[in-house]
Protein backbone atom coordinates (compact mmCIF):
# COMPACT_ATOMS: atom_id res chain seq x y z
CA UNK A 1 0.00 0.00 0.00
CA UNK A 2 2.84 2.29 0.85
CA UNK A 3 4.23 1.69 -2.57
CA UNK A 4 0.89 2.55 -4.11
CA UNK A 5 0.78 5.74 -2.12
CA UNK A 6 4.32 6.60 -3.20
CA UNK A 7 3.36 5.86 -6.77
CA UNK A 8 0.26 8.02 -6.47
CA UNK A 9 2.29 10.80 -4.85
CA UNK A 10 4.83 10.60 -7.69
CA UNK A 11 2.07 10.59 -10.29
CA UNK A 12 0.44 13.51 -8.50
CA UNK A 13 3.79 15.37 -8.51
CA UNK A 14 4.20 14.65 -12.21
CA UNK A 15 0.65 15.85 -12.85
CA UNK A 16 1.33 18.98 -10.79
CA UNK A 17 4.56 19.55 -12.74
CA UNK A 18 2.72 18.99 -16.03
CA UNK A 19 -0.07 21.34 -14.92
CA UNK A 20 2.51 23.97 -13.91
CA UNK A 21 4.24 23.57 -17.28
CA UNK A 22 0.90 23.83 -19.08
CA UNK A 23 -0.04 26.93 -17.05
CA UNK A 24 3.36 28.48 -17.90
CA UNK A 25 2.98 27.58 -21.59
CA UNK A 26 -0.57 28.98 -21.56
CA UNK A 27 0.71 32.19 -19.96
CA UNK A 28 3.42 32.48 -22.65
CA UNK A 29 0.82 31.87 -25.35
CA UNK A 30 -1.44 34.54 -23.82
CA UNK A 31 1.51 36.94 -23.65
CA UNK A 32 2.37 36.20 -27.30
CA UNK A 33 -1.25 36.64 -28.33
CA UNK A 34 -1.44 39.99 -26.51
CA UNK A 35 1.88 41.02 -28.08
CA UNK A 36 0.67 40.02 -31.54
CA UNK A 37 -2.62 41.86 -31.00
CA UNK A 38 -0.76 44.97 -29.84
CA UNK A 39 1.62 44.70 -32.80
CA UNK A 40 -1.32 44.37 -35.19
CA UNK A 41 -3.09 47.36 -33.58
CA UNK A 42 0.10 49.39 -33.80
CA UNK A 43 0.49 48.55 -37.49
CA UNK A 44 -3.12 49.62 -38.09
CA UNK A 45 -2.52 52.88 -36.23
CA UNK A 46 0.67 53.53 -38.21
CA UNK A 47 -1.21 52.93 -41.46
CA UNK A 48 -4.10 55.19 -40.39
CA UNK A 49 -1.60 57.88 -39.36
CA UNK A 50 0.11 57.60 -42.74
CA UNK A 51 -3.23 58.01 -44.51
CA UNK A 52 -4.11 61.01 -42.34
CA UNK A 53 -0.72 62.58 -43.08
CA UNK A 54 -1.19 61.92 -46.80
CA UNK A 55 -4.65 63.52 -46.65
CA UNK A 56 -3.29 66.48 -44.71
CA UNK A 57 -0.50 66.97 -47.28
CA UNK A 58 -3.03 66.66 -50.10
CA UNK A 59 -5.35 69.19 -48.45
CA UNK A 60 -2.44 71.57 -47.85
CA UNK A 61 -1.35 71.25 -51.50
CA UNK A 62 -4.94 71.78 -52.65
CA UNK A 63 -5.16 74.88 -50.47
CA UNK A 64 -1.83 76.17 -51.85
CA UNK A 65 -3.01 75.60 -55.42
CA UNK A 66 -6.25 77.50 -54.76
CA UNK A 67 -4.26 80.35 -53.23
CA UNK A 68 -1.90 80.42 -56.22
CA UNK A 69 -4.84 80.42 -58.66
CA UNK A 70 -6.40 83.33 -56.77
CA UNK A 71 -3.10 85.24 -56.77
CA UNK A 72 -2.69 84.51 -60.49
CA UNK A 73 -6.19 85.83 -61.17
CA UNK A 74 -5.39 88.99 -59.21
CA UNK A 75 -2.11 89.32 -61.09
CA UNK A 76 -3.89 88.93 -64.44
CA UNK A 77 -6.40 91.60 -63.38
CA UNK A 78 -3.58 93.98 -62.42
CA UNK A 79 -1.76 93.29 -65.70
CA UNK A 80 -4.98 93.94 -67.62
CA UNK A 81 -5.44 97.24 -65.80
CA UNK A 82 -1.83 98.19 -66.52
CA UNK A 83 -2.24 97.35 -70.21
CA UNK A 84 -5.37 99.51 -70.32
CA UNK A 85 -3.59 102.41 -68.60
CA UNK A 86 -0.60 101.96 -70.91
CA UNK A 87 -2.90 102.15 -73.94
CA UNK A 88 -4.44 105.38 -72.57
CA UNK A 89 -0.97 106.75 -71.90
CA UNK A 90 0.15 105.90 -75.45
CA UNK A 91 -2.96 107.60 -76.80
CA UNK A 92 -2.21 110.75 -74.76
CA UNK A 93 1.44 110.73 -75.89
CA UNK A 94 0.35 110.31 -79.49
CA UNK A 95 -2.04 113.25 -79.12
CA UNK A 96 0.73 115.35 -77.56
CA UNK A 97 3.10 114.50 -80.40
CA UNK A 98 0.41 115.49 -82.88
CA UNK A 99 -0.20 118.78 -81.02
CA UNK A 100 3.54 119.51 -80.97
CA UNK A 101 3.70 118.95 -84.74
CA UNK A 102 0.78 121.31 -85.23
CA UNK A 103 2.48 123.94 -83.04
CA UNK A 104 5.72 123.57 -85.02
CA UNK A 105 3.82 124.07 -88.22
CA UNK A 106 2.11 127.14 -86.80
CA UNK A 107 5.46 128.49 -85.56
CA UNK A 108 6.90 127.98 -89.03
CA UNK A 109 3.99 129.86 -90.54
CA UNK A 110 4.50 132.72 -88.05
CA UNK A 111 8.24 132.72 -88.82
CA UNK A 112 7.45 133.15 -92.49
CA UNK A 113 4.99 135.93 -91.71
CA UNK A 114 7.52 137.64 -89.43
CA UNK A 115 10.24 137.27 -92.06
CA UNK A 116 7.93 138.74 -94.68
CA UNK A 117 7.09 141.60 -92.37
CA UNK A 118 10.74 142.21 -91.68
CA UNK A 119 11.50 142.23 -95.40
CA UNK A 120 8.51 144.50 -96.03
CA UNK A 121 9.64 146.86 -93.26
CA UNK A 122 13.16 147.04 -94.64
CA UNK A 123 11.92 148.16 -98.03
mmCIF file with all atom_site columns, C-alpha atoms in Angstrom:
data_model
loop_
_atom_site.group_PDB
_atom_site.id
_atom_site.type_symbol
_atom_site.label_atom_id
_atom_site.label_alt_id
_atom_site.label_comp_id
_atom_site.label_asym_id
_atom_site.label_entity_id
_atom_site.label_seq_id
_atom_site.pdbx_PDB_ins_code
_atom_site.Cartn_x
_atom_site.Cartn_y
_atom_site.Cartn_z
_atom_site.occupancy
_atom_site.B_iso_or_equiv
_atom_site.pdbx_formal_charge
_atom_site.auth_seq_id
_atom_site.auth_comp_id
_atom_site.auth_asym_id
_atom_site.auth_atom_id
_atom_site.pdbx_PDB_model_num
ATOM 1   C CA . UNK A 1 1   ? 0.000  0.000   0.000   1.00 0.00 ? 1   UNK A CA 1
ATOM 2   C CA . UNK A 1 2   ? 2.840  2.291   0.851   1.00 0.00 ? 2   UNK A CA 1
ATOM 3   C CA . UNK A 1 3   ? 4.225  1.690   -2.570  1.00 0.00 ? 3   UNK A CA 1
ATOM 4   C CA . UNK A 1 4   ? 0.885  2.553   -4.114  1.00 0.00 ? 4   UNK A CA 1
ATOM 5   C CA . UNK A 1 5   ? 0.776  5.744   -2.125  1.00 0.00 ? 5   UNK A CA 1
ATOM 6   C CA . UNK A 1 6   ? 4.319  6.600   -3.203  1.00 0.00 ? 6   UNK A CA 1
ATOM 7   C CA . UNK A 1 7   ? 3.360  5.864   -6.767  1.00 0.00 ? 7   UNK A CA 1
ATOM 8   C CA . UNK A 1 8   ? 0.255  8.023   -6.468  1.00 0.00 ? 8   UNK A CA 1
ATOM 9   C CA . UNK A 1 9   ? 2.293  10.803  -4.852  1.00 0.00 ? 9   UNK A CA 1
ATOM 10  C CA . UNK A 1 10  ? 4.830  10.600  -7.694  1.00 0.00 ? 10  UNK A CA 1
ATOM 11  C CA . UNK A 1 11  ? 2.074  10.586  -10.289 1.00 0.00 ? 11  UNK A CA 1
ATOM 12  C CA . UNK A 1 12  ? 0.443  13.506  -8.496  1.00 0.00 ? 12  UNK A CA 1
ATOM 13  C CA . UNK A 1 13  ? 3.787  15.373  -8.506  1.00 0.00 ? 13  UNK A CA 1
ATOM 14  C CA . UNK A 1 14  ? 4.195  14.654  -12.214 1.00 0.00 ? 14  UNK A CA 1
ATOM 15  C CA . UNK A 1 15  ? 0.653  15.846  -12.852 1.00 0.00 ? 15  UNK A CA 1
ATOM 16  C CA . UNK A 1 16  ? 1.329  18.978  -10.792 1.00 0.00 ? 16  UNK A CA 1
ATOM 17  C CA . UNK A 1 17  ? 4.559  19.546  -12.744 1.00 0.00 ? 17  UNK A CA 1
ATOM 18  C CA . UNK A 1 18  ? 2.715  18.994  -16.033 1.00 0.00 ? 18  UNK A CA 1
ATOM 19  C CA . UNK A 1 19  ? -0.070 21.343  -14.916 1.00 0.00 ? 19  UNK A CA 1
ATOM 20  C CA . UNK A 1 20  ? 2.507  23.972  -13.912 1.00 0.00 ? 20  UNK A CA 1
ATOM 21  C CA . UNK A 1 21  ? 4.238  23.567  -17.278 1.00 0.00 ? 21  UNK A CA 1
ATOM 22  C CA . UNK A 1 22  ? 0.903  23.832  -19.084 1.00 0.00 ? 22  UNK A CA 1
ATOM 23  C CA . UNK A 1 23  ? -0.043 26.926  -17.052 1.00 0.00 ? 23  UNK A CA 1
ATOM 24  C CA . UNK A 1 24  ? 3.356  28.476  -17.901 1.00 0.00 ? 24  UNK A CA 1
ATOM 25  C CA . UNK A 1 25  ? 2.980  27.582  -21.590 1.00 0.00 ? 25  UNK A CA 1
ATOM 26  C CA . UNK A 1 26  ? -0.567 28.980  -21.556 1.00 0.00 ? 26  UNK A CA 1
ATOM 27  C CA . UNK A 1 27  ? 0.715  32.190  -19.958 1.00 0.00 ? 27  UNK A CA 1
ATOM 28  C CA . UNK A 1 28  ? 3.419  32.484  -22.646 1.00 0.00 ? 28  UNK A CA 1
ATOM 29  C CA . UNK A 1 29  ? 0.823  31.867  -25.354 1.00 0.00 ? 29  UNK A CA 1
ATOM 30  C CA . UNK A 1 30  ? -1.439 34.540  -23.817 1.00 0.00 ? 30  UNK A CA 1
ATOM 31  C CA . UNK A 1 31  ? 1.511  36.943  -23.649 1.00 0.00 ? 31  UNK A CA 1
ATOM 32  C CA . UNK A 1 32  ? 2.375  36.196  -27.297 1.00 0.00 ? 32  UNK A CA 1
ATOM 33  C CA . UNK A 1 33  ? -1.252 36.636  -28.326 1.00 0.00 ? 33  UNK A CA 1
ATOM 34  C CA . UNK A 1 34  ? -1.436 39.987  -26.509 1.00 0.00 ? 34  UNK A CA 1
ATOM 35  C CA . UNK A 1 35  ? 1.876  41.020  -28.080 1.00 0.00 ? 35  UNK A CA 1
ATOM 36  C CA . UNK A 1 36  ? 0.672  40.020  -31.545 1.00 0.00 ? 36  UNK A CA 1
ATOM 37  C CA . UNK A 1 37  ? -2.625 41.865  -31.002 1.00 0.00 ? 37  UNK A CA 1
ATOM 38  C CA . UNK A 1 38  ? -0.757 44.973  -29.843 1.00 0.00 ? 38  UNK A CA 1
ATOM 39  C CA . UNK A 1 39  ? 1.618  44.697  -32.796 1.00 0.00 ? 39  UNK A CA 1
ATOM 40  C CA . UNK A 1 40  ? -1.321 44.370  -35.192 1.00 0.00 ? 40  UNK A CA 1
ATOM 41  C CA . UNK A 1 41  ? -3.091 47.357  -33.584 1.00 0.00 ? 41  UNK A CA 1
ATOM 42  C CA . UNK A 1 42  ? 0.104  49.389  -33.800 1.00 0.00 ? 42  UNK A CA 1
ATOM 43  C CA . UNK A 1 43  ? 0.491  48.547  -37.494 1.00 0.00 ? 43  UNK A CA 1
ATOM 44  C CA . UNK A 1 44  ? -3.120 49.623  -38.094 1.00 0.00 ? 44  UNK A CA 1
ATOM 45  C CA . UNK A 1 45  ? -2.519 52.879  -36.227 1.00 0.00 ? 45  UNK A CA 1
ATOM 46  C CA . UNK A 1 46  ? 0.670  53.534  -38.207 1.00 0.00 ? 46  UNK A CA 1
ATOM 47  C CA . UNK A 1 47  ? -1.213 52.929  -41.459 1.00 0.00 ? 47  UNK A CA 1
ATOM 48  C CA . UNK A 1 48  ? -4.098 55.191  -40.390 1.00 0.00 ? 48  UNK A CA 1
ATOM 49  C CA . UNK A 1 49  ? -1.602 57.876  -39.356 1.00 0.00 ? 49  UNK A CA 1
ATOM 50  C CA . UNK A 1 50  ? 0.113  57.597  -42.736 1.00 0.00 ? 50  UNK A CA 1
ATOM 51  C CA . UNK A 1 51  ? -3.227 58.010  -44.509 1.00 0.00 ? 51  UNK A CA 1
ATOM 52  C CA . UNK A 1 52  ? -4.108 61.007  -42.335 1.00 0.00 ? 52  UNK A CA 1
ATOM 53  C CA . UNK A 1 53  ? -0.723 62.577  -43.076 1.00 0.00 ? 53  UNK A CA 1
ATOM 54  C CA . UNK A 1 54  ? -1.191 61.920  -46.804 1.00 0.00 ? 54  UNK A CA 1
ATOM 55  C CA . UNK A 1 55  ? -4.655 63.522  -46.653 1.00 0.00 ? 55  UNK A CA 1
ATOM 56  C CA . UNK A 1 56  ? -3.291 66.480  -44.712 1.00 0.00 ? 56  UNK A CA 1
ATOM 57  C CA . UNK A 1 57  ? -0.498 66.971  -47.278 1.00 0.00 ? 57  UNK A CA 1
ATOM 58  C CA . UNK A 1 58  ? -3.028 66.664  -50.105 1.00 0.00 ? 58  UNK A CA 1
ATOM 59  C CA . UNK A 1 59  ? -5.355 69.192  -48.451 1.00 0.00 ? 59  UNK A CA 1
ATOM 60  C CA . UNK A 1 60  ? -2.436 71.574  -47.855 1.00 0.00 ? 60  UNK A CA 1
ATOM 61  C CA . UNK A 1 61  ? -1.354 71.252  -51.501 1.00 0.00 ? 61  UNK A CA 1
ATOM 62  C CA . UNK A 1 62  ? -4.936 71.779  -52.646 1.00 0.00 ? 62  UNK A CA 1
ATOM 63  C CA . UNK A 1 63  ? -5.157 74.882  -50.471 1.00 0.00 ? 63  UNK A CA 1
ATOM 64  C CA . UNK A 1 64  ? -1.830 76.173  -51.847 1.00 0.00 ? 64  UNK A CA 1
ATOM 65  C CA . UNK A 1 65  ? -3.009 75.597  -55.424 1.00 0.00 ? 65  UNK A CA 1
ATOM 66  C CA . UNK A 1 66  ? -6.254 77.496  -54.757 1.00 0.00 ? 66  UNK A CA 1
ATOM 67  C CA . UNK A 1 67  ? -4.265 80.350  -53.229 1.00 0.00 ? 67  UNK A CA 1
ATOM 68  C CA . UNK A 1 68  ? -1.905 80.424  -56.225 1.00 0.00 ? 68  UNK A CA 1
ATOM 69  C CA . UNK A 1 69  ? -4.839 80.421  -58.655 1.00 0.00 ? 69  UNK A CA 1
ATOM 70  C CA . UNK A 1 70  ? -6.402 83.328  -56.769 1.00 0.00 ? 70  UNK A CA 1
ATOM 71  C CA . UNK A 1 71  ? -3.102 85.238  -56.770 1.00 0.00 ? 71  UNK A CA 1
ATOM 72  C CA . UNK A 1 72  ? -2.687 84.509  -60.485 1.00 0.00 ? 72  UNK A CA 1
ATOM 73  C CA . UNK A 1 73  ? -6.192 85.832  -61.172 1.00 0.00 ? 73  UNK A CA 1
ATOM 74  C CA . UNK A 1 74  ? -5.393 88.987  -59.210 1.00 0.00 ? 74  UNK A CA 1
ATOM 75  C CA . UNK A 1 75  ? -2.106 89.323  -61.092 1.00 0.00 ? 75  UNK A CA 1
ATOM 76  C CA . UNK A 1 76  ? -3.892 88.929  -64.439 1.00 0.00 ? 76  UNK A CA 1
ATOM 77  C CA . UNK A 1 77  ? -6.400 91.599  -63.383 1.00 0.00 ? 77  UNK A CA 1
ATOM 78  C CA . UNK A 1 78  ? -3.578 93.985  -62.416 1.00 0.00 ? 78  UNK A CA 1
ATOM 79  C CA . UNK A 1 79  ? -1.759 93.294  -65.704 1.00 0.00 ? 79  UNK A CA 1
ATOM 80  C CA . UNK A 1 80  ? -4.979 93.940  -67.620 1.00 0.00 ? 80  UNK A CA 1
ATOM 81  C CA . UNK A 1 81  ? -5.443 97.242  -65.797 1.00 0.00 ? 81  UNK A CA 1
ATOM 82  C CA . UNK A 1 82  ? -1.827 98.192  -66.517 1.00 0.00 ? 82  UNK A CA 1
ATOM 83  C CA . UNK A 1 83  ? -2.237 97.354  -70.213 1.00 0.00 ? 83  UNK A CA 1
ATOM 84  C CA . UNK A 1 84  ? -5.371 99.509  -70.323 1.00 0.00 ? 84  UNK A CA 1
ATOM 85  C CA . UNK A 1 85  ? -3.591 102.405 -68.595 1.00 0.00 ? 85  UNK A CA 1
ATOM 86  C CA . UNK A 1 86  ? -0.604 101.964 -70.911 1.00 0.00 ? 86  UNK A CA 1
ATOM 87  C CA . UNK A 1 87  ? -2.898 102.151 -73.942 1.00 0.00 ? 87  UNK A CA 1
ATOM 88  C CA . UNK A 1 88  ? -4.438 105.377 -72.574 1.00 0.00 ? 88  UNK A CA 1
ATOM 89  C CA . UNK A 1 89  ? -0.967 106.751 -71.902 1.00 0.00 ? 89  UNK A CA 1
ATOM 90  C CA . UNK A 1 90  ? 0.147  105.898 -75.455 1.00 0.00 ? 90  UNK A CA 1
ATOM 91  C CA . UNK A 1 91  ? -2.958 107.604 -76.798 1.00 0.00 ? 91  UNK A CA 1
ATOM 92  C CA . UNK A 1 92  ? -2.213 110.747 -74.758 1.00 0.00 ? 92  UNK A CA 1
ATOM 93  C CA . UNK A 1 93  ? 1.436  110.734 -75.888 1.00 0.00 ? 93  UNK A CA 1
ATOM 94  C CA . UNK A 1 94  ? 0.348  110.314 -79.486 1.00 0.00 ? 94  UNK A CA 1
ATOM 95  C CA . UNK A 1 95  ? -2.039 113.251 -79.119 1.00 0.00 ? 95  UNK A CA 1
ATOM 96  C CA . UNK A 1 96  ? 0.728  115.353 -77.560 1.00 0.00 ? 96  UNK A CA 1
ATOM 97  C CA . UNK A 1 97  ? 3.099  114.500 -80.400 1.00 0.00 ? 97  UNK A CA 1
ATOM 98  C CA . UNK A 1 98  ? 0.410  115.491 -82.879 1.00 0.00 ? 98  UNK A CA 1
ATOM 99  C CA . UNK A 1 99  ? -0.202 118.783 -81.017 1.00 0.00 ? 99  UNK A CA 1
ATOM 100 C CA . UNK A 1 100 ? 3.543  119.509 -80.967 1.00 0.00 ? 100 UNK A CA 1
ATOM 101 C CA . UNK A 1 101 ? 3.701  118.950 -84.739 1.00 0.00 ? 101 UNK A CA 1
ATOM 102 C CA . UNK A 1 102 ? 0.785  121.313 -85.232 1.00 0.00 ? 102 UNK A CA 1
ATOM 103 C CA . UNK A 1 103 ? 2.483  123.936 -83.042 1.00 0.00 ? 103 UNK A CA 1
ATOM 104 C CA . UNK A 1 104 ? 5.720  123.566 -85.021 1.00 0.00 ? 104 UNK A CA 1
ATOM 105 C CA . UNK A 1 105 ? 3.821  124.073 -88.220 1.00 0.00 ? 105 UNK A CA 1
ATOM 106 C CA . UNK A 1 106 ? 2.109  127.137 -86.800 1.00 0.00 ? 106 UNK A CA 1
ATOM 107 C CA . UNK A 1 107 ? 5.459  128.486 -85.558 1.00 0.00 ? 107 UNK A CA 1
ATOM 108 C CA . UNK A 1 108 ? 6.904  127.980 -89.032 1.00 0.00 ? 108 UNK A CA 1
ATOM 109 C CA . UNK A 1 109 ? 3.992  129.862 -90.540 1.00 0.00 ? 109 UNK A CA 1
ATOM 110 C CA . UNK A 1 110 ? 4.504  132.718 -88.055 1.00 0.00 ? 110 UNK A CA 1
ATOM 111 C CA . UNK A 1 111 ? 8.241  132.721 -88.817 1.00 0.00 ? 111 UNK A CA 1
ATOM 112 C CA . UNK A 1 112 ? 7.454  133.150 -92.486 1.00 0.00 ? 112 UNK A CA 1
ATOM 113 C CA . UNK A 1 113 ? 4.989  135.926 -91.708 1.00 0.00 ? 113 UNK A CA 1
ATOM 114 C CA . UNK A 1 114 ? 7.515  137.641 -89.426 1.00 0.00 ? 114 UNK A CA 1
ATOM 115 C CA . UNK A 1 115 ? 10.244 137.274 -92.062 1.00 0.00 ? 115 UNK A CA 1
ATOM 116 C CA . UNK A 1 116 ? 7.928  138.740 -94.682 1.00 0.00 ? 116 UNK A CA 1
ATOM 117 C CA . UNK A 1 117 ? 7.091  141.597 -92.366 1.00 0.00 ? 117 UNK A CA 1
ATOM 118 C CA . UNK A 1 118 ? 10.741 142.214 -91.681 1.00 0.00 ? 118 UNK A CA 1
ATOM 119 C CA . UNK A 1 119 ? 11.499 142.232 -95.404 1.00 0.00 ? 119 UNK A CA 1
ATOM 120 C CA . UNK A 1 120 ? 8.510  144.499 -96.028 1.00 0.00 ? 120 UNK A CA 1
ATOM 121 C CA . UNK A 1 121 ? 9.639  146.860 -93.262 1.00 0.00 ? 121 UNK A CA 1
ATOM 122 C CA . UNK A 1 122 ? 13.156 147.043 -94.636 1.00 0.00 ? 122 UNK A CA 1
ATOM 123 C CA . UNK A 1 123 ? 11.918 148.155 -98.032 1.00 0.00 ? 123 UNK A CA 1
#
